[in-house]
């Protein structure tokens, strides 16, 4: 084990897109666990769009940043935290964390499933997609679905799960043409458009000329307005996120077709995945057999080295990831854990 620990702090509030100057890597001695705690050496970190939202005020400045993290217990002073165990915690952007039993849960081992999956399809990202489809949308076989930010973590998971659940036509949007090809060749989307290519309403109308039953929205703004126009009567909108707004300094896009929600009897509902952790076991039971059979494969961008965590986060905001972005400690391989 190394003798030095690294922690990332936010040092200033961004106006618009953050830059590396809004962060600092802070070095310290590896912490020593006290009674009733354990030292975890971290292996994988999740960087997420909600971190950008927290940078506006929820993250304290000059303090460690929270986030979903997987690590190995290397020194334990509590019988509930066995040395060698792989655990998931939320203490975030640091190489080492001291955790109490209530702050960490054991990560279940599934044969043939890499650890990173517990931050992607089996983690909060996959749970968001699963809850959105099963609890909020109540997807039924044959229904036509449009997903915004389809090439991201939630978007790829939504596409793959919707396919397995028997969705009809699957349409997605992304910011890069190369990602569209992956979505259609590998994830199961029927049509994907680059939202930079024109007004989203026109692009969606061309991609789904007969309309859609369901919109899973990771973006908001112009995408939401376009979907309202394309939805059939009694259609549903699952609001997951509003990434179009997180880095924007302009006025948010105003929805001009709100009357359509009434005229077409549409239903719109948002949710926070943290209020649905009771569905985690069901997610494992649904997804793991498909992962083990090879019917479901992982969409992940894995970035190596804790020192790349800030760049990975900023790259994700710019759309450089395909699937869920995770950061992996140097020297860890997909087979570890
Ligand atoms: P992600 O989609 O893997 O990464 C973000 C993606 O957003 C980028 O790759 C980029 O892809 C796209 N993007 C960036 N700026 C955009 C813009 N201005 N307009 C359209 N697309 C833009 O991230 P994720 O973790 O899966 O999260 C996706 C959404 O779900 C976010 O809004 C997040 O806040 C939300 N979320 C909500 C919950 C919940 O509990 N409700 C849980 C998890 C995530 P392109 O290259 O395709 O533009």
PDB file of N, CA and C in Angstrom, residues 96-139:
ATOM      1  N   UNK A  96      -7.947   6.936  -0.413  1.00  0.00           N
ATOM      2  CA  UNK A  96      -8.182   6.129   0.785  1.00  0.00           C
ATOM      3  C   UNK A  96      -9.333   6.738   1.573  1.00  0.00           C
ATOM      4  N   UNK A  97     -10.120   5.890   2.219  1.00  0.00           N
ATOM      5  CA  UNK A  97     -11.224   6.394   3.031  1.00  0.00           C
ATOM      6  C   UNK A  97     -11.304   5.587   4.320  1.00  0.00           C
ATOM      7  N   UNK A  98     -11.607   6.274   5.412  1.00  0.00           N
ATOM      8  CA  UNK A  98     -11.887   5.573   6.667  1.00  0.00           C
ATOM      9  C   UNK A  98     -13.396   5.517   6.806  1.00  0.00           C
ATOM     10  N   UNK A  99     -13.940   4.303   6.882  1.00  0.00           N
ATOM     11  CA  UNK A  99     -15.396   4.147   6.906  1.00  0.00           C
ATOM     12  C   UNK A  99     -15.839   3.414   8.172  1.00  0.00           C
ATOM     13  N   UNK A 100     -17.031   3.737   8.623  1.00  0.00           N
ATOM     14  CA  UNK A 100     -17.697   2.978   9.688  1.00  0.00           C
ATOM     15  C   UNK A 100     -18.642   1.985   9.001  1.00  0.00           C
ATOM     16  N   UNK A 101     -19.058   0.924   9.690  1.00  0.00           N
ATOM     17  CA  UNK A 101     -19.906  -0.082   9.035  1.00  0.00           C
ATOM     18  C   UNK A 101     -21.144   0.522   8.357  1.00  0.00           C
ATOM     19  N   UNK A 102     -21.778   1.526   8.939  1.00  0.00           N
ATOM     20  CA  UNK A 102     -22.981   2.116   8.333  1.00  0.00           C
ATOM     21  C   UNK A 102     -22.698   2.914   7.065  1.00  0.00           C
ATOM     22  N   UNK A 103     -21.421   3.176   6.809  1.00  0.00           N
ATOM     23  CA  UNK A 103     -21.085   3.992   5.627  1.00  0.00           C
ATOM     24  C   UNK A 103     -20.689   3.152   4.418  1.00  0.00           C
ATOM     25  N   UNK A 104     -20.589   1.851   4.580  1.00  0.00           N
ATOM     26  CA  UNK A 104     -20.127   1.010   3.475  1.00  0.00           C
ATOM     27  C   UNK A 104     -20.944  -0.275   3.445  1.00  0.00           C
ATOM     28  N   UNK A 105     -21.194  -0.767   2.227  1.00  0.00           N
ATOM     29  CA  UNK A 105     -21.863  -2.075   2.133  1.00  0.00           C
ATOM     30  C   UNK A 105     -21.005  -2.995   1.270  1.00  0.00           C
ATOM     31  N   UNK A 106     -21.053  -4.282   1.604  1.00  0.00           N
ATOM     32  CA  UNK A 106     -20.267  -5.253   0.833  1.00  0.00           C
ATOM     33  C   UNK A 106     -20.803  -5.325  -0.583  1.00  0.00           C
ATOM     34  N   UNK A 107     -19.889  -5.401  -1.543  1.00  0.00           N
ATOM     35  CA  UNK A 107     -20.288  -5.545  -2.947  1.00  0.00           C
ATOM     36  C   UNK A 107     -20.417  -7.043  -3.231  1.00  0.00           C
ATOM     37  N   UNK A 108     -21.596  -7.505  -3.661  1.00  0.00           N
ATOM     38  CA  UNK A 108     -21.731  -8.947  -3.922  1.00  0.00           C
ATOM     39  C   UNK A 108     -20.871  -9.382  -5.102  1.00  0.00           C
ATOM     40  N   UNK A 109     -20.335 -10.583  -5.008  1.00  0.00           N
ATOM     41  CA  UNK A 109     -19.528 -11.118  -6.126  1.00  0.00           C
ATOM     42  C   UNK A 109     -20.428 -11.947  -7.029  1.00  0.00           C
ATOM     43  N   UNK A 110     -20.390 -11.661  -8.319  1.00  0.00           N
ATOM     44  CA  UNK A 110     -21.102 -12.468  -9.302  1.00  0.00           C
ATOM     45  C   UNK A 110     -20.065 -12.992 -10.294  1.00  0.00           C
ATOM     46  N   UNK A 111     -20.020 -14.299 -10.461  1.00  0.00           N
ATOM     47  CA  UNK A 111     -19.013 -14.903 -11.349  1.00  0.00           C
ATOM     48  C   UNK A 111     -19.033 -14.254 -12.722  1.00  0.00           C
ATOM     49  N   UNK A 112     -17.864 -13.856 -13.192  1.00  0.00           N
ATOM     50  CA  UNK A 112     -17.738 -13.331 -14.551  1.00  0.00           C
ATOM     51  C   UNK A 112     -18.154 -11.875 -14.705  1.00  0.00           C
ATOM     52  N   UNK A 113     -18.577 -11.234 -13.616  1.00  0.00           N
ATOM     53  CA  UNK A 113     -19.029  -9.840 -13.716  1.00  0.00           C
ATOM     54  C   UNK A 113     -17.959  -8.931 -13.123  1.00  0.00           C
ATOM     55  N   UNK A 114     -17.378  -8.017 -13.917  1.00  0.00           N
ATOM     56  CA  UNK A 114     -16.314  -7.162 -13.377  1.00  0.00           C
ATOM     57  C   UNK A 114     -16.827  -6.177 -12.326  1.00  0.00           C
ATOM     58  N   UNK A 115     -15.910  -5.788 -11.455  1.00  0.00           N
ATOM     59  CA  UNK A 115     -16.276  -4.869 -10.357  1.00  0.00           C
ATOM     60  C   UNK A 115     -16.877  -3.557 -10.861  1.00  0.00           C
ATOM     61  N   UNK A 116     -16.349  -3.072 -11.991  1.00  0.00           N
ATOM     62  CA  UNK A 116     -16.823  -1.775 -12.496  1.00  0.00           C
ATOM     63  C   UNK A 116     -18.329  -1.785 -12.746  1.00  0.00           C
ATOM     64  N   UNK A 117     -18.890  -2.968 -13.003  1.00  0.00           N
ATOM     65  CA  UNK A 117     -20.338  -3.050 -13.274  1.00  0.00           C
ATOM     66  C   UNK A 117     -21.150  -2.538 -12.090  1.00  0.00           C
ATOM     67  N   UNK A 118     -20.549  -2.589 -10.888  1.00  0.00           N
ATOM     68  CA  UNK A 118     -21.284  -2.122  -9.705  1.00  0.00           C
ATOM     69  C   UNK A 118     -21.370  -0.597  -9.652  1.00  0.00           C
ATOM     70  N   UNK A 119     -20.647   0.070 -10.560  1.00  0.00           N
ATOM     71  CA  UNK A 119     -20.841   1.524 -10.703  1.00  0.00           C
ATOM     72  C   UNK A 119     -21.601   1.844 -11.982  1.00  0.00           C
ATOM     73  N   UNK A 120     -21.794   0.843 -12.855  1.00  0.00           N
ATOM     74  CA  UNK A 120     -22.515   1.110 -14.110  1.00  0.00           C
ATOM     75  C   UNK A 120     -23.871   0.411 -14.081  1.00  0.00           C
ATOM     76  N   UNK A 121     -24.014  -0.689 -14.808  1.00  0.00           N
ATOM     77  CA  UNK A 121     -25.346  -1.281 -14.971  1.00  0.00           C
ATOM     78  C   UNK A 121     -25.914  -1.830 -13.649  1.00  0.00           C
ATOM     79  N   UNK A 122     -25.042  -2.281 -12.730  1.00  0.00           N
ATOM     80  CA  UNK A 122     -25.538  -2.810 -11.450  1.00  0.00           C
ATOM     81  C   UNK A 122     -25.543  -1.743 -10.359  1.00  0.00           C
ATOM     82  N   UNK A 123     -25.054  -0.553 -10.666  1.00  0.00           N
ATOM     83  CA  UNK A 123     -24.971   0.510  -9.675  1.00  0.00           C
ATOM     84  C   UNK A 123     -26.099   1.519  -9.841  1.00  0.00           C
ATOM     85  N   UNK A 124     -25.852   2.730  -9.340  1.00  0.00           N
ATOM     86  CA  UNK A 124     -26.887   3.768  -9.391  1.00  0.00           C
ATOM     87  C   UNK A 124     -27.332   4.086 -10.811  1.00  0.00           C
ATOM     88  N   UNK A 125     -26.404   3.938 -11.773  1.00  0.00           N
ATOM     89  CA  UNK A 125     -26.729   4.240 -13.166  1.00  0.00           C
ATOM     90  C   UNK A 125     -27.756   3.248 -13.715  1.00  0.00           C
ATOM     91  N   UNK A 126     -27.470   1.952 -13.541  1.00  0.00           N
ATOM     92  CA  UNK A 126     -28.411   0.929 -14.011  1.00  0.00           C
ATOM     93  C   UNK A 126     -29.708   0.973 -13.230  1.00  0.00           C
ATOM     94  N   UNK A 127     -29.596   1.256 -11.924  1.00  0.00           N
ATOM     95  CA  UNK A 127     -30.814   1.318 -11.105  1.00  0.00           C
ATOM     96  C   UNK A 127     -31.707   2.463 -11.574  1.00  0.00           C
ATOM     97  N   UNK A 128     -31.094   3.571 -11.963  1.00  0.00           N
ATOM     98  CA  UNK A 128     -31.879   4.703 -12.474  1.00  0.00           C
ATOM     99  C   UNK A 128     -32.645   4.276 -13.728  1.00  0.00           C
ATOM    100  N   UNK A 129     -31.942   3.609 -14.647  1.00  0.00           N
ATOM    101  CA  UNK A 129     -32.600   3.170 -15.879  1.00  0.00           C
ATOM    102  C   UNK A 129     -33.718   2.173 -15.564  1.00  0.00           C
ATOM    103  N   UNK A 130     -33.432   1.238 -14.671  1.00  0.00           N
ATOM    104  CA  UNK A 130     -34.401   0.175 -14.350  1.00  0.00           C
ATOM    105  C   UNK A 130     -35.647   0.747 -13.661  1.00  0.00           C
ATOM    106  N   UNK A 131     -35.420   1.625 -12.686  1.00  0.00           N
ATOM    107  CA  UNK A 131     -36.559   2.242 -11.984  1.00  0.00           C
ATOM    108  C   UNK A 131     -37.361   3.104 -12.956  1.00  0.00           C
ATOM    109  N   UNK A 132     -36.647   3.838 -13.802  1.00  0.00           N
ATOM    110  CA  UNK A 132     -37.347   4.692 -14.772  1.00  0.00           C
ATOM    111  C   UNK A 132     -38.274   3.881 -15.662  1.00  0.00           C
ATOM    112  N   UNK A 133     -37.789   2.738 -16.129  1.00  0.00           N
ATOM    113  CA  UNK A 133     -38.594   1.919 -17.056  1.00  0.00           C
ATOM    114  C   UNK A 133     -39.697   1.143 -16.342  1.00  0.00           C
ATOM    115  N   UNK A 134     -39.352   0.568 -15.166  1.00  0.00           N
ATOM    116  CA  UNK A 134     -40.332  -0.343 -14.540  1.00  0.00           C
ATOM    117  C   UNK A 134     -41.285   0.362 -13.585  1.00  0.00           C
ATOM    118  N   UNK A 135     -40.797   1.364 -12.838  1.00  0.00           N
ATOM    119  CA  UNK A 135     -41.634   1.981 -11.811  1.00  0.00           C
ATOM    120  C   UNK A 135     -42.299   3.276 -12.289  1.00  0.00           C
ATOM    121  N   UNK A 136     -41.575   4.057 -13.081  1.00  0.00           N
ATOM    122  CA  UNK A 136     -42.113   5.370 -13.458  1.00  0.00           C
ATOM    123  C   UNK A 136     -42.847   5.257 -14.793  1.00  0.00           C
ATOM    124  N   UNK A 137     -42.190   4.661 -15.795  1.00  0.00           N
ATOM    125  CA  UNK A 137     -42.832   4.540 -17.117  1.00  0.00           C
ATOM    126  C   UNK A 137     -43.804   3.372 -17.177  1.00  0.00           C
ATOM    127  N   UNK A 138     -43.537   2.349 -16.377  1.00  0.00           N
ATOM    128  CA  UNK A 138     -44.322   1.105 -16.456  1.00  0.00           C
ATOM    129  C   UNK A 138     -44.374   0.632 -17.923  1.00  0.00           C
ATOM    130  N   UNK A 139     -43.177   0.500 -18.491  1.00  0.00           N
ATOM    131  CA  UNK A 139     -43.025   0.103 -19.899  1.00  0.00           C
ATOM    132  C   UNK A 139     -43.768  -1.209 -20.179  1.00  0.00           C
TER     133      UNK A 139
END
